[in-house]
mmCIF file with all atom_site columns, C-alpha atoms and ligand atoms in Angstrom:
data_model
loop_
_atom_site.group_PDB
_atom_site.id
_atom_site.type_symbol
_atom_site.label_atom_id
_atom_site.label_alt_id
_atom_site.label_comp_id
_atom_site.label_asym_id
_atom_site.label_entity_id
_atom_site.label_seq_id
_atom_site.pdbx_PDB_ins_code
_atom_site.Cartn_x
_atom_site.Cartn_y
_atom_site.Cartn_z
_atom_site.occupancy
_atom_site.B_iso_or_equiv
_atom_site.pdbx_formal_charge
_atom_site.auth_seq_id
_atom_site.auth_comp_id
_atom_site.auth_asym_id
_atom_site.auth_atom_id
_atom_site.pdbx_PDB_model_num
ATOM   1   C  CA  . MET A 1 1   ? 9.112  -10.211 14.062  1.00 0.00 ? 1   MET A CA  1
ATOM   2   C  CA  . LYS A 1 2   ? 11.388 -11.998 11.647  1.00 0.00 ? 2   LYS A CA  1
ATOM   3   C  CA  . ILE A 1 3   ? 14.121 -10.896 9.303   1.00 0.00 ? 3   ILE A CA  1
ATOM   4   C  CA  . ILE A 1 4   ? 14.243 -12.394 5.839   1.00 0.00 ? 4   ILE A CA  1
ATOM   5   C  CA  . ALA A 1 5   ? 17.325 -11.752 3.751   1.00 0.00 ? 5   ALA A CA  1
ATOM   6   C  CA  . ILE A 1 6   ? 18.040 -12.214 0.077   1.00 0.00 ? 6   ILE A CA  1
ATOM   7   C  CA  . GLY A 1 7   ? 21.463 -13.440 -0.993  1.00 0.00 ? 7   GLY A CA  1
ATOM   8   C  CA  . ARG A 1 8   ? 23.168 -12.740 -4.313  1.00 0.00 ? 8   ARG A CA  1
ATOM   9   C  CA  . ASN A 1 9   ? 20.677 -10.149 -5.518  1.00 0.00 ? 9   ASN A CA  1
ATOM   10  C  CA  . TYR A 1 10  ? 23.285 -8.013  -7.291  1.00 0.00 ? 10  TYR A CA  1
ATOM   11  C  CA  . ALA A 1 11  ? 25.207 -9.814  -10.031 1.00 0.00 ? 11  ALA A CA  1
ATOM   12  C  CA  . GLU A 1 12  ? 28.553 -8.122  -9.333  1.00 0.00 ? 12  GLU A CA  1
ATOM   13  C  CA  . HIS A 1 13  ? 28.421 -9.204  -5.688  1.00 0.00 ? 13  HIS A CA  1
ATOM   14  C  CA  . ALA A 1 14  ? 27.581 -12.820 -6.600  1.00 0.00 ? 14  ALA A CA  1
ATOM   15  C  CA  . LYS A 1 15  ? 30.623 -12.801 -8.894  1.00 0.00 ? 15  LYS A CA  1
ATOM   16  C  CA  . GLU A 1 16  ? 33.023 -11.310 -6.335  1.00 0.00 ? 16  GLU A CA  1
ATOM   17  C  CA  . LEU A 1 17  ? 32.378 -14.306 -4.050  1.00 0.00 ? 17  LEU A CA  1
ATOM   18  C  CA  . ASN A 1 18  ? 32.600 -16.742 -6.986  1.00 0.00 ? 18  ASN A CA  1
ATOM   19  C  CA  . ASN A 1 19  ? 28.924 -17.647 -6.677  1.00 0.00 ? 19  ASN A CA  1
ATOM   20  C  CA  . PRO A 1 20  ? 26.672 -18.278 -9.680  1.00 0.00 ? 20  PRO A CA  1
ATOM   21  C  CA  . VAL A 1 21  ? 24.153 -15.543 -10.502 1.00 0.00 ? 21  VAL A CA  1
ATOM   22  C  CA  . PRO A 1 22  ? 20.877 -17.097 -9.266  1.00 0.00 ? 22  PRO A CA  1
ATOM   23  C  CA  . THR A 1 23  ? 17.782 -17.704 -11.370 1.00 0.00 ? 23  THR A CA  1
ATOM   24  C  CA  . THR A 1 24  ? 15.460 -17.768 -8.336  1.00 0.00 ? 24  THR A CA  1
ATOM   25  C  CA  . PRO A 1 25  ? 15.971 -15.749 -5.130  1.00 0.00 ? 25  PRO A CA  1
ATOM   26  C  CA  . VAL A 1 26  ? 18.339 -17.171 -2.501  1.00 0.00 ? 26  VAL A CA  1
ATOM   27  C  CA  . ILE A 1 27  ? 16.859 -16.598 0.949   1.00 0.00 ? 27  ILE A CA  1
ATOM   28  C  CA  . PHE A 1 28  ? 17.911 -17.016 4.547   1.00 0.00 ? 28  PHE A CA  1
ATOM   29  C  CA  . MET A 1 29  ? 16.673 -15.675 7.877   1.00 0.00 ? 29  MET A CA  1
ATOM   30  C  CA  . LYS A 1 30  ? 17.916 -13.913 10.975  1.00 0.00 ? 30  LYS A CA  1
ATOM   31  C  CA  . PRO A 1 31  ? 16.095 -14.057 14.328  1.00 0.00 ? 31  PRO A CA  1
ATOM   32  C  CA  . ASP A 1 32  ? 14.811 -10.944 16.110  1.00 0.00 ? 32  ASP A CA  1
ATOM   33  C  CA  . THR A 1 33  ? 17.880 -11.106 18.382  1.00 0.00 ? 33  THR A CA  1
ATOM   34  C  CA  . ALA A 1 34  ? 19.981 -10.131 15.336  1.00 0.00 ? 34  ALA A CA  1
ATOM   35  C  CA  . LEU A 1 35  ? 18.398 -6.685  15.173  1.00 0.00 ? 35  LEU A CA  1
ATOM   36  C  CA  . LEU A 1 36  ? 20.614 -3.760  16.234  1.00 0.00 ? 36  LEU A CA  1
ATOM   37  C  CA  . LYS A 1 37  ? 18.878 -0.382  16.264  1.00 0.00 ? 37  LYS A CA  1
ATOM   38  C  CA  . ASP A 1 38  ? 19.503 3.301   16.994  1.00 0.00 ? 38  ASP A CA  1
ATOM   39  C  CA  . ASN A 1 39  ? 23.078 3.257   15.650  1.00 0.00 ? 39  ASN A CA  1
ATOM   40  C  CA  . LYS A 1 40  ? 24.267 1.384   18.705  1.00 0.00 ? 40  LYS A CA  1
ATOM   41  C  CA  . PRO A 1 41  ? 27.802 0.007   18.438  1.00 0.00 ? 41  PRO A CA  1
ATOM   42  C  CA  . PHE A 1 42  ? 28.397 -3.431  16.969  1.00 0.00 ? 42  PHE A CA  1
ATOM   43  C  CA  . TYR A 1 43  ? 30.579 -5.542  19.251  1.00 0.00 ? 43  TYR A CA  1
ATOM   44  C  CA  . HIS A 1 44  ? 32.860 -7.712  17.130  1.00 0.00 ? 44  HIS A CA  1
ATOM   45  C  CA  . PRO A 1 45  ? 32.230 -11.348 18.105  1.00 0.00 ? 45  PRO A CA  1
ATOM   46  C  CA  . GLU A 1 46  ? 35.198 -13.508 19.069  1.00 0.00 ? 46  GLU A CA  1
ATOM   47  C  CA  . PHE A 1 47  ? 34.118 -16.558 17.069  1.00 0.00 ? 47  PHE A CA  1
ATOM   48  C  CA  . SER A 1 48  ? 35.039 -14.991 13.719  1.00 0.00 ? 48  SER A CA  1
ATOM   49  C  CA  . GLN A 1 49  ? 38.204 -13.410 12.313  1.00 0.00 ? 49  GLN A CA  1
ATOM   50  C  CA  . ASP A 1 50  ? 36.430 -12.232 9.153   1.00 0.00 ? 50  ASP A CA  1
ATOM   51  C  CA  . ILE A 1 51  ? 33.187 -10.344 9.786   1.00 0.00 ? 51  ILE A CA  1
ATOM   52  C  CA  . HIS A 1 52  ? 32.100 -8.743  6.506   1.00 0.00 ? 52  HIS A CA  1
ATOM   53  C  CA  . HIS A 1 53  ? 29.876 -5.710  5.966   1.00 0.00 ? 53  HIS A CA  1
ATOM   54  C  CA  . GLU A 1 54  ? 27.033 -5.971  3.463   1.00 0.00 ? 54  GLU A CA  1
ATOM   55  C  CA  . ILE A 1 55  ? 25.089 -2.723  3.049   1.00 0.00 ? 55  ILE A CA  1
ATOM   56  C  CA  . GLU A 1 56  ? 21.499 -3.390  1.961   1.00 0.00 ? 56  GLU A CA  1
ATOM   57  C  CA  . LEU A 1 57  ? 18.158 -1.718  1.337   1.00 0.00 ? 57  LEU A CA  1
ATOM   58  C  CA  . VAL A 1 58  ? 15.640 -2.969  3.917   1.00 0.00 ? 58  VAL A CA  1
ATOM   59  C  CA  . LEU A 1 59  ? 11.862 -3.135  3.491   1.00 0.00 ? 59  LEU A CA  1
ATOM   60  C  CA  . LYS A 1 60  ? 9.434  -3.118  6.412   1.00 0.00 ? 60  LYS A CA  1
ATOM   61  C  CA  . VAL A 1 61  ? 6.370  -5.276  5.813   1.00 0.00 ? 61  VAL A CA  1
ATOM   62  C  CA  . SER A 1 62  ? 3.251  -3.184  6.448   1.00 0.00 ? 62  SER A CA  1
ATOM   63  C  CA  . LYS A 1 63  ? 0.560  -5.871  6.593   1.00 0.00 ? 63  LYS A CA  1
ATOM   64  C  CA  . GLU A 1 64  ? 0.105  -9.602  6.789   1.00 0.00 ? 64  GLU A CA  1
ATOM   65  C  CA  . GLY A 1 65  ? 0.056  -11.573 3.573   1.00 0.00 ? 65  GLY A CA  1
ATOM   66  C  CA  . LYS A 1 66  ? 0.672  -14.941 2.015   1.00 0.00 ? 66  LYS A CA  1
ATOM   67  C  CA  . HIS A 1 67  ? 0.672  -15.997 -1.637  1.00 0.00 ? 67  HIS A CA  1
ATOM   68  C  CA  . ILE A 1 68  ? 0.975  -12.315 -2.543  1.00 0.00 ? 68  ILE A CA  1
ATOM   69  C  CA  . SER A 1 69  ? 0.979  -11.731 -6.279  1.00 0.00 ? 69  SER A CA  1
ATOM   70  C  CA  . GLU A 1 70  ? 3.753  -9.649  -7.734  1.00 0.00 ? 70  GLU A CA  1
ATOM   71  C  CA  . LYS A 1 71  ? 1.158  -7.214  -9.069  1.00 0.00 ? 71  LYS A CA  1
ATOM   72  C  CA  . PHE A 1 72  ? -0.027 -6.304  -5.547  1.00 0.00 ? 72  PHE A CA  1
ATOM   73  C  CA  . ALA A 1 73  ? 3.253  -6.793  -3.684  1.00 0.00 ? 73  ALA A CA  1
ATOM   74  C  CA  . ALA A 1 74  ? 4.040  -3.064  -3.611  1.00 0.00 ? 74  ALA A CA  1
ATOM   75  C  CA  . ASN A 1 75  ? 1.072  -2.645  -1.248  1.00 0.00 ? 75  ASN A CA  1
ATOM   76  C  CA  . TYR A 1 76  ? 2.880  -4.692  1.395   1.00 0.00 ? 76  TYR A CA  1
ATOM   77  C  CA  . PHE A 1 77  ? 5.643  -2.240  2.246   1.00 0.00 ? 77  PHE A CA  1
ATOM   78  C  CA  . GLU A 1 78  ? 5.440  1.487   2.916   1.00 0.00 ? 78  GLU A CA  1
ATOM   79  C  CA  . GLU A 1 79  ? 8.838  2.231   4.473   1.00 0.00 ? 79  GLU A CA  1
ATOM   80  C  CA  . ILE A 1 80  ? 12.456 1.536   3.606   1.00 0.00 ? 80  ILE A CA  1
ATOM   81  C  CA  . ALA A 1 81  ? 15.721 1.737   5.522   1.00 0.00 ? 81  ALA A CA  1
ATOM   82  C  CA  . LEU A 1 82  ? 19.369 0.796   5.280   1.00 0.00 ? 82  LEU A CA  1
ATOM   83  C  CA  . GLY A 1 83  ? 20.804 -2.184  7.060   1.00 0.00 ? 83  GLY A CA  1
ATOM   84  C  CA  . VAL A 1 84  ? 24.042 -4.090  7.318   1.00 0.00 ? 84  VAL A CA  1
ATOM   85  C  CA  . ASP A 1 85  ? 23.896 -7.850  6.880   1.00 0.00 ? 85  ASP A CA  1
ATOM   86  C  CA  . PHE A 1 86  ? 26.961 -8.695  8.972   1.00 0.00 ? 86  PHE A CA  1
ATOM   87  C  CA  . THR A 1 87  ? 28.352 -12.031 7.853   1.00 0.00 ? 87  THR A CA  1
ATOM   88  C  CA  . ALA A 1 88  ? 31.029 -14.223 9.435   1.00 0.00 ? 88  ALA A CA  1
ATOM   89  C  CA  . ARG A 1 89  ? 32.606 -14.981 6.071   1.00 0.00 ? 89  ARG A CA  1
ATOM   90  C  CA  . ASP A 1 90  ? 35.104 -17.496 7.469   1.00 0.00 ? 90  ASP A CA  1
ATOM   91  C  CA  . ILE A 1 91  ? 32.292 -19.552 9.005   1.00 0.00 ? 91  ILE A CA  1
ATOM   92  C  CA  . GLN A 1 92  ? 30.069 -19.151 5.946   1.00 0.00 ? 92  GLN A CA  1
ATOM   93  C  CA  . THR A 1 93  ? 32.839 -20.361 3.618   1.00 0.00 ? 93  THR A CA  1
ATOM   94  C  CA  . LYS A 1 94  ? 33.378 -23.497 5.697   1.00 0.00 ? 94  LYS A CA  1
ATOM   95  C  CA  . HIS A 1 95  ? 29.667 -24.200 5.864   1.00 0.00 ? 95  HIS A CA  1
ATOM   96  C  CA  . LYS A 1 96  ? 29.232 -23.646 2.131   1.00 0.00 ? 96  LYS A CA  1
ATOM   97  C  CA  . GLU A 1 97  ? 32.028 -26.119 1.399   1.00 0.00 ? 97  GLU A CA  1
ATOM   98  C  CA  . LYS A 1 98  ? 30.289 -28.750 3.510   1.00 0.00 ? 98  LYS A CA  1
ATOM   99  C  CA  . GLY A 1 99  ? 26.800 -27.916 2.252   1.00 0.00 ? 99  GLY A CA  1
ATOM   100 C  CA  . LEU A 1 100 ? 25.711 -26.879 5.763   1.00 0.00 ? 100 LEU A CA  1
ATOM   101 C  CA  . PRO A 1 101 ? 23.210 -24.139 6.660   1.00 0.00 ? 101 PRO A CA  1
ATOM   102 C  CA  . TRP A 1 102 ? 24.420 -20.557 7.143   1.00 0.00 ? 102 TRP A CA  1
ATOM   103 C  CA  . GLU A 1 103 ? 22.853 -19.622 10.490  1.00 0.00 ? 103 GLU A CA  1
ATOM   104 C  CA  . LEU A 1 104 ? 26.074 -19.418 12.497  1.00 0.00 ? 104 LEU A CA  1
ATOM   105 C  CA  . ALA A 1 105 ? 27.525 -17.091 9.850   1.00 0.00 ? 105 ALA A CA  1
ATOM   106 C  CA  . LYS A 1 106 ? 24.452 -14.915 9.372   1.00 0.00 ? 106 LYS A CA  1
ATOM   107 C  CA  . ALA A 1 107 ? 22.058 -15.079 12.317  1.00 0.00 ? 107 ALA A CA  1
ATOM   108 C  CA  . PHE A 1 108 ? 24.240 -14.249 15.308  1.00 0.00 ? 108 PHE A CA  1
ATOM   109 C  CA  . ASP A 1 109 ? 23.332 -11.539 17.831  1.00 0.00 ? 109 ASP A CA  1
ATOM   110 C  CA  . ASN A 1 110 ? 23.394 -7.983  16.471  1.00 0.00 ? 110 ASN A CA  1
ATOM   111 C  CA  . SER A 1 111 ? 24.213 -9.150  12.942  1.00 0.00 ? 111 SER A CA  1
ATOM   112 C  CA  . ALA A 1 112 ? 21.480 -6.908  11.534  1.00 0.00 ? 112 ALA A CA  1
ATOM   113 C  CA  . PRO A 1 113 ? 21.949 -3.197  12.265  1.00 0.00 ? 113 PRO A CA  1
ATOM   114 C  CA  . VAL A 1 114 ? 18.981 -1.311  10.791  1.00 0.00 ? 114 VAL A CA  1
ATOM   115 C  CA  . SER A 1 115 ? 18.506 2.449   10.469  1.00 0.00 ? 115 SER A CA  1
ATOM   116 C  CA  . ASN A 1 116 ? 15.382 4.498   10.973  1.00 0.00 ? 116 ASN A CA  1
ATOM   117 C  CA  . PHE A 1 117 ? 12.768 3.956   8.283   1.00 0.00 ? 117 PHE A CA  1
ATOM   118 C  CA  . LEU A 1 118 ? 11.714 6.507   5.694   1.00 0.00 ? 118 LEU A CA  1
ATOM   119 C  CA  . PRO A 1 119 ? 8.398  6.508   3.813   1.00 0.00 ? 119 PRO A CA  1
ATOM   120 C  CA  . LYS A 1 120 ? 8.905  5.023   0.349   1.00 0.00 ? 120 LYS A CA  1
ATOM   121 C  CA  . ALA A 1 121 ? 6.620  7.792   -0.967  1.00 0.00 ? 121 ALA A CA  1
ATOM   122 C  CA  . GLN A 1 122 ? 9.497  10.189  -0.294  1.00 0.00 ? 122 GLN A CA  1
ATOM   123 C  CA  . PHE A 1 123 ? 11.415 8.683   -3.226  1.00 0.00 ? 123 PHE A CA  1
ATOM   124 C  CA  . ALA A 1 124 ? 10.443 9.295   -6.855  1.00 0.00 ? 124 ALA A CA  1
ATOM   125 C  CA  . ASP A 1 125 ? 11.738 5.955   -8.162  1.00 0.00 ? 125 ASP A CA  1
ATOM   126 C  CA  . LEU A 1 126 ? 12.424 2.958   -5.912  1.00 0.00 ? 126 LEU A CA  1
ATOM   127 C  CA  . TYR A 1 127 ? 14.437 1.434   -8.743  1.00 0.00 ? 127 TYR A CA  1
ATOM   128 C  CA  . ASN A 1 128 ? 16.905 4.261   -8.992  1.00 0.00 ? 128 ASN A CA  1
ATOM   129 C  CA  . LEU A 1 129 ? 18.061 4.642   -5.409  1.00 0.00 ? 129 LEU A CA  1
ATOM   130 C  CA  . ASN A 1 130 ? 21.725 5.245   -4.728  1.00 0.00 ? 130 ASN A CA  1
ATOM   131 C  CA  . PHE A 1 131 ? 23.063 3.910   -1.484  1.00 0.00 ? 131 PHE A CA  1
ATOM   132 C  CA  . LYS A 1 132 ? 26.551 3.496   -0.086  1.00 0.00 ? 132 LYS A CA  1
ATOM   133 C  CA  . LEU A 1 133 ? 28.613 2.479   2.885   1.00 0.00 ? 133 LEU A CA  1
ATOM   134 C  CA  . ASP A 1 134 ? 31.579 4.524   4.041   1.00 0.00 ? 134 ASP A CA  1
ATOM   135 C  CA  . ILE A 1 135 ? 34.087 3.143   6.534   1.00 0.00 ? 135 ILE A CA  1
ATOM   136 C  CA  . ASN A 1 136 ? 36.356 5.628   8.283   1.00 0.00 ? 136 ASN A CA  1
ATOM   137 C  CA  . GLY A 1 137 ? 35.350 8.212   5.681   1.00 0.00 ? 137 GLY A CA  1
ATOM   138 C  CA  . GLU A 1 138 ? 36.169 6.068   2.652   1.00 0.00 ? 138 GLU A CA  1
ATOM   139 C  CA  . THR A 1 139 ? 33.459 4.640   0.378   1.00 0.00 ? 139 THR A CA  1
ATOM   140 C  CA  . ARG A 1 140 ? 33.609 0.834   0.383   1.00 0.00 ? 140 ARG A CA  1
ATOM   141 C  CA  . GLN A 1 141 ? 30.294 -0.133  -1.182  1.00 0.00 ? 141 GLN A CA  1
ATOM   142 C  CA  . GLN A 1 142 ? 28.138 1.786   -3.600  1.00 0.00 ? 142 GLN A CA  1
ATOM   143 C  CA  . GLY A 1 143 ? 24.953 0.437   -5.128  1.00 0.00 ? 143 GLY A CA  1
ATOM   144 C  CA  . ASN A 1 144 ? 21.864 1.414   -7.050  1.00 0.00 ? 144 ASN A CA  1
ATOM   145 C  CA  . THR A 1 145 ? 18.567 -0.458  -6.873  1.00 0.00 ? 145 THR A CA  1
ATOM   146 C  CA  . LYS A 1 146 ? 18.376 -0.440  -10.691 1.00 0.00 ? 146 LYS A CA  1
ATOM   147 C  CA  . ASP A 1 147 ? 20.898 -3.306  -10.519 1.00 0.00 ? 147 ASP A CA  1
ATOM   148 C  CA  . LEU A 1 148 ? 18.684 -5.603  -8.393  1.00 0.00 ? 148 LEU A CA  1
ATOM   149 C  CA  . LEU A 1 149 ? 18.317 -9.045  -9.976  1.00 0.00 ? 149 LEU A CA  1
ATOM   150 C  CA  . PHE A 1 150 ? 14.969 -9.620  -8.216  1.00 0.00 ? 150 PHE A CA  1
ATOM   151 C  CA  . SER A 1 151 ? 12.700 -6.631  -7.637  1.00 0.00 ? 151 SER A CA  1
ATOM   152 C  CA  . PHE A 1 152 ? 11.131 -5.877  -4.257  1.00 0.00 ? 152 PHE A CA  1
ATOM   153 C  CA  . GLU A 1 153 ? 7.780  -7.105  -5.650  1.00 0.00 ? 153 GLU A CA  1
ATOM   154 C  CA  . ARG A 1 154 ? 9.329  -10.339 -6.916  1.00 0.00 ? 154 ARG A CA  1
ATOM   155 C  CA  . ILE A 1 155 ? 10.979 -10.962 -3.543  1.00 0.00 ? 155 ILE A CA  1
ATOM   156 C  CA  . ILE A 1 156 ? 7.708  -10.413 -1.641  1.00 0.00 ? 156 ILE A CA  1
ATOM   157 C  CA  . ALA A 1 157 ? 5.772  -12.632 -4.050  1.00 0.00 ? 157 ALA A CA  1
ATOM   158 C  CA  . PHE A 1 158 ? 8.415  -15.351 -3.911  1.00 0.00 ? 158 PHE A CA  1
ATOM   159 C  CA  . VAL A 1 159 ? 8.942  -15.417 -0.149  1.00 0.00 ? 159 VAL A CA  1
ATOM   160 C  CA  . SER A 1 160 ? 5.210  -15.263 0.645   1.00 0.00 ? 160 SER A CA  1
ATOM   161 C  CA  . GLN A 1 161 ? 4.583  -18.494 -1.261  1.00 0.00 ? 161 GLN A CA  1
ATOM   162 C  CA  . TYR A 1 162 ? 6.510  -20.252 1.494   1.00 0.00 ? 162 TYR A CA  1
ATOM   163 C  CA  . ILE A 1 163 ? 6.427  -18.001 4.558   1.00 0.00 ? 163 ILE A CA  1
ATOM   164 C  CA  . THR A 1 164 ? 3.588  -15.747 5.716   1.00 0.00 ? 164 THR A CA  1
ATOM   165 C  CA  . LEU A 1 165 ? 4.750  -12.161 5.944   1.00 0.00 ? 165 LEU A CA  1
ATOM   166 C  CA  . LYS A 1 166 ? 3.597  -10.275 9.006   1.00 0.00 ? 166 LYS A CA  1
ATOM   167 C  CA  . LYS A 1 167 ? 3.413  -6.589  9.794   1.00 0.00 ? 167 LYS A CA  1
ATOM   168 C  CA  . GLY A 1 168 ? 6.801  -5.457  11.087  1.00 0.00 ? 168 GLY A CA  1
ATOM   169 C  CA  . ASP A 1 169 ? 8.842  -8.172  9.413   1.00 0.00 ? 169 ASP A CA  1
ATOM   170 C  CA  . LEU A 1 170 ? 11.995 -6.889  7.732   1.00 0.00 ? 170 LEU A CA  1
ATOM   171 C  CA  . ILE A 1 171 ? 13.372 -7.906  4.362   1.00 0.00 ? 171 ILE A CA  1
ATOM   172 C  CA  . PHE A 1 172 ? 17.060 -7.349  3.573   1.00 0.00 ? 172 PHE A CA  1
ATOM   173 C  CA  . THR A 1 173 ? 17.187 -7.126  -0.210  1.00 0.00 ? 173 THR A CA  1
ATOM   174 C  CA  . GLY A 1 174 ? 20.804 -7.976  -1.003  1.00 0.00 ? 174 GLY A CA  1
ATOM   175 C  CA  . THR A 1 175 ? 24.153 -6.237  -1.180  1.00 0.00 ? 175 THR A CA  1
ATOM   176 C  CA  . PRO A 1 176 ? 26.118 -4.720  -4.062  1.00 0.00 ? 176 PRO A CA  1
ATOM   177 C  CA  . GLU A 1 177 ? 29.777 -5.535  -4.627  1.00 0.00 ? 177 GLU A CA  1
ATOM   178 C  CA  . GLY A 1 178 ? 32.575 -4.319  -2.384  1.00 0.00 ? 178 GLY A CA  1
ATOM   179 C  CA  . VAL A 1 179 ? 31.940 -6.426  0.711   1.00 0.00 ? 179 VAL A CA  1
ATOM   180 C  CA  . GLY A 1 180 ? 34.895 -6.690  3.061   1.00 0.00 ? 180 GLY A CA  1
ATOM   181 C  CA  . LYS A 1 181 ? 36.164 -7.140  6.557   1.00 0.00 ? 181 LYS A CA  1
ATOM   182 C  CA  . VAL A 1 182 ? 35.404 -4.826  9.460   1.00 0.00 ? 182 VAL A CA  1
ATOM   183 C  CA  . ALA A 1 183 ? 37.760 -4.229  12.368  1.00 0.00 ? 183 ALA A CA  1
ATOM   184 C  CA  . VAL A 1 184 ? 37.355 -2.966  15.915  1.00 0.00 ? 184 VAL A CA  1
ATOM   185 C  CA  . GLY A 1 185 ? 37.368 0.849   15.827  1.00 0.00 ? 185 GLY A CA  1
ATOM   186 C  CA  . ASP A 1 186 ? 35.821 1.144   12.355  1.00 0.00 ? 186 ASP A CA  1
ATOM   187 C  CA  . HIS A 1 187 ? 33.270 3.908   11.851  1.00 0.00 ? 187 HIS A CA  1
ATOM   188 C  CA  . LEU A 1 188 ? 30.458 2.848   9.526   1.00 0.00 ? 188 LEU A CA  1
ATOM   189 C  CA  . GLU A 1 189 ? 28.217 5.403   7.805   1.00 0.00 ? 189 GLU A CA  1
ATOM   190 C  CA  . GLY A 1 190 ? 25.400 4.424   5.466   1.00 0.00 ? 190 GLY A CA  1
ATOM   191 C  CA  . PHE A 1 191 ? 23.778 6.832   3.029   1.00 0.00 ? 191 PHE A CA  1
ATOM   192 C  CA  . LEU A 1 192 ? 20.548 6.510   1.056   1.00 0.00 ? 192 LEU A CA  1
ATOM   193 C  CA  . GLU A 1 193 ? 20.152 9.176   -1.637  1.00 0.00 ? 193 GLU A CA  1
ATOM   194 C  CA  . GLY A 1 194 ? 22.202 11.608  0.420   1.00 0.00 ? 194 GLY A CA  1
ATOM   195 C  CA  . ASN A 1 195 ? 20.441 10.885  3.729   1.00 0.00 ? 195 ASN A CA  1
ATOM   196 C  CA  . LYS A 1 196 ? 22.865 9.611   6.345   1.00 0.00 ? 196 LYS A CA  1
ATOM   197 C  CA  . LEU A 1 197 ? 20.893 6.819   8.007   1.00 0.00 ? 197 LEU A CA  1
ATOM   198 C  CA  . LEU A 1 198 ? 23.563 4.624   9.566   1.00 0.00 ? 198 LEU A CA  1
ATOM   199 C  CA  . ASP A 1 199 ? 26.333 5.995   11.758  1.00 0.00 ? 199 ASP A CA  1
ATOM   200 C  CA  . PHE A 1 200 ? 27.886 3.574   14.213  1.00 0.00 ? 200 PHE A CA  1
ATOM   201 C  CA  . TYR A 1 201 ? 31.144 2.040   15.388  1.00 0.00 ? 201 TYR A CA  1
ATOM   202 C  CA  . VAL A 1 202 ? 32.570 -1.466  15.611  1.00 0.00 ? 202 VAL A CA  1
ATOM   203 C  CA  . LYS A 1 203 ? 33.789 -2.050  19.164  1.00 0.00 ? 203 LYS A CA  1
HETATM 204 MG MG1 . MG  B 2 .   ? 23.450 -9.968  2.391   1.00 0.00 ? 301 MG  B MG1 1
#
């Protein structure tokens, strides 16, 4: 199982980090050891003083495919979830300045909490989904999939030109604006269209 993540897929988030709005998808990966399930606590690593939350819609790939056309890409995922793309922003900033890869900032252990999955058929319109992240009862990030720069189908078509998608792979589809630092003791709650899917603590 692999985790593919899309960077800068909401224009307002790209701008808040002073990044250009991309014209093709920006992708990176996290290993399976990044996955954190069942609302288990996230233990703040010691190597970073600036771990950021990024709430994201997550797709679960339902069958193997490569060179998938955008027209058929919707057939390659049946379930969606919420995830947090934890990012060591201090490390990422240094690596970006030097033109180095992002793995140490993005792919560390437990950097990808993911909720239970819901059937996509449960939602009337995948491109009008409200989702948000509350921390200690206060809303920090609020997004709607209508603001995606690259649709789920475009992401699947794009990624599968380069990397074969396999059943069970996860795709993090990008975060809306409002990213920020988490601290030990924080209580994170993620909501998708009113369903509370994420509910865990930073320890
Ligand atoms: Mg992200």
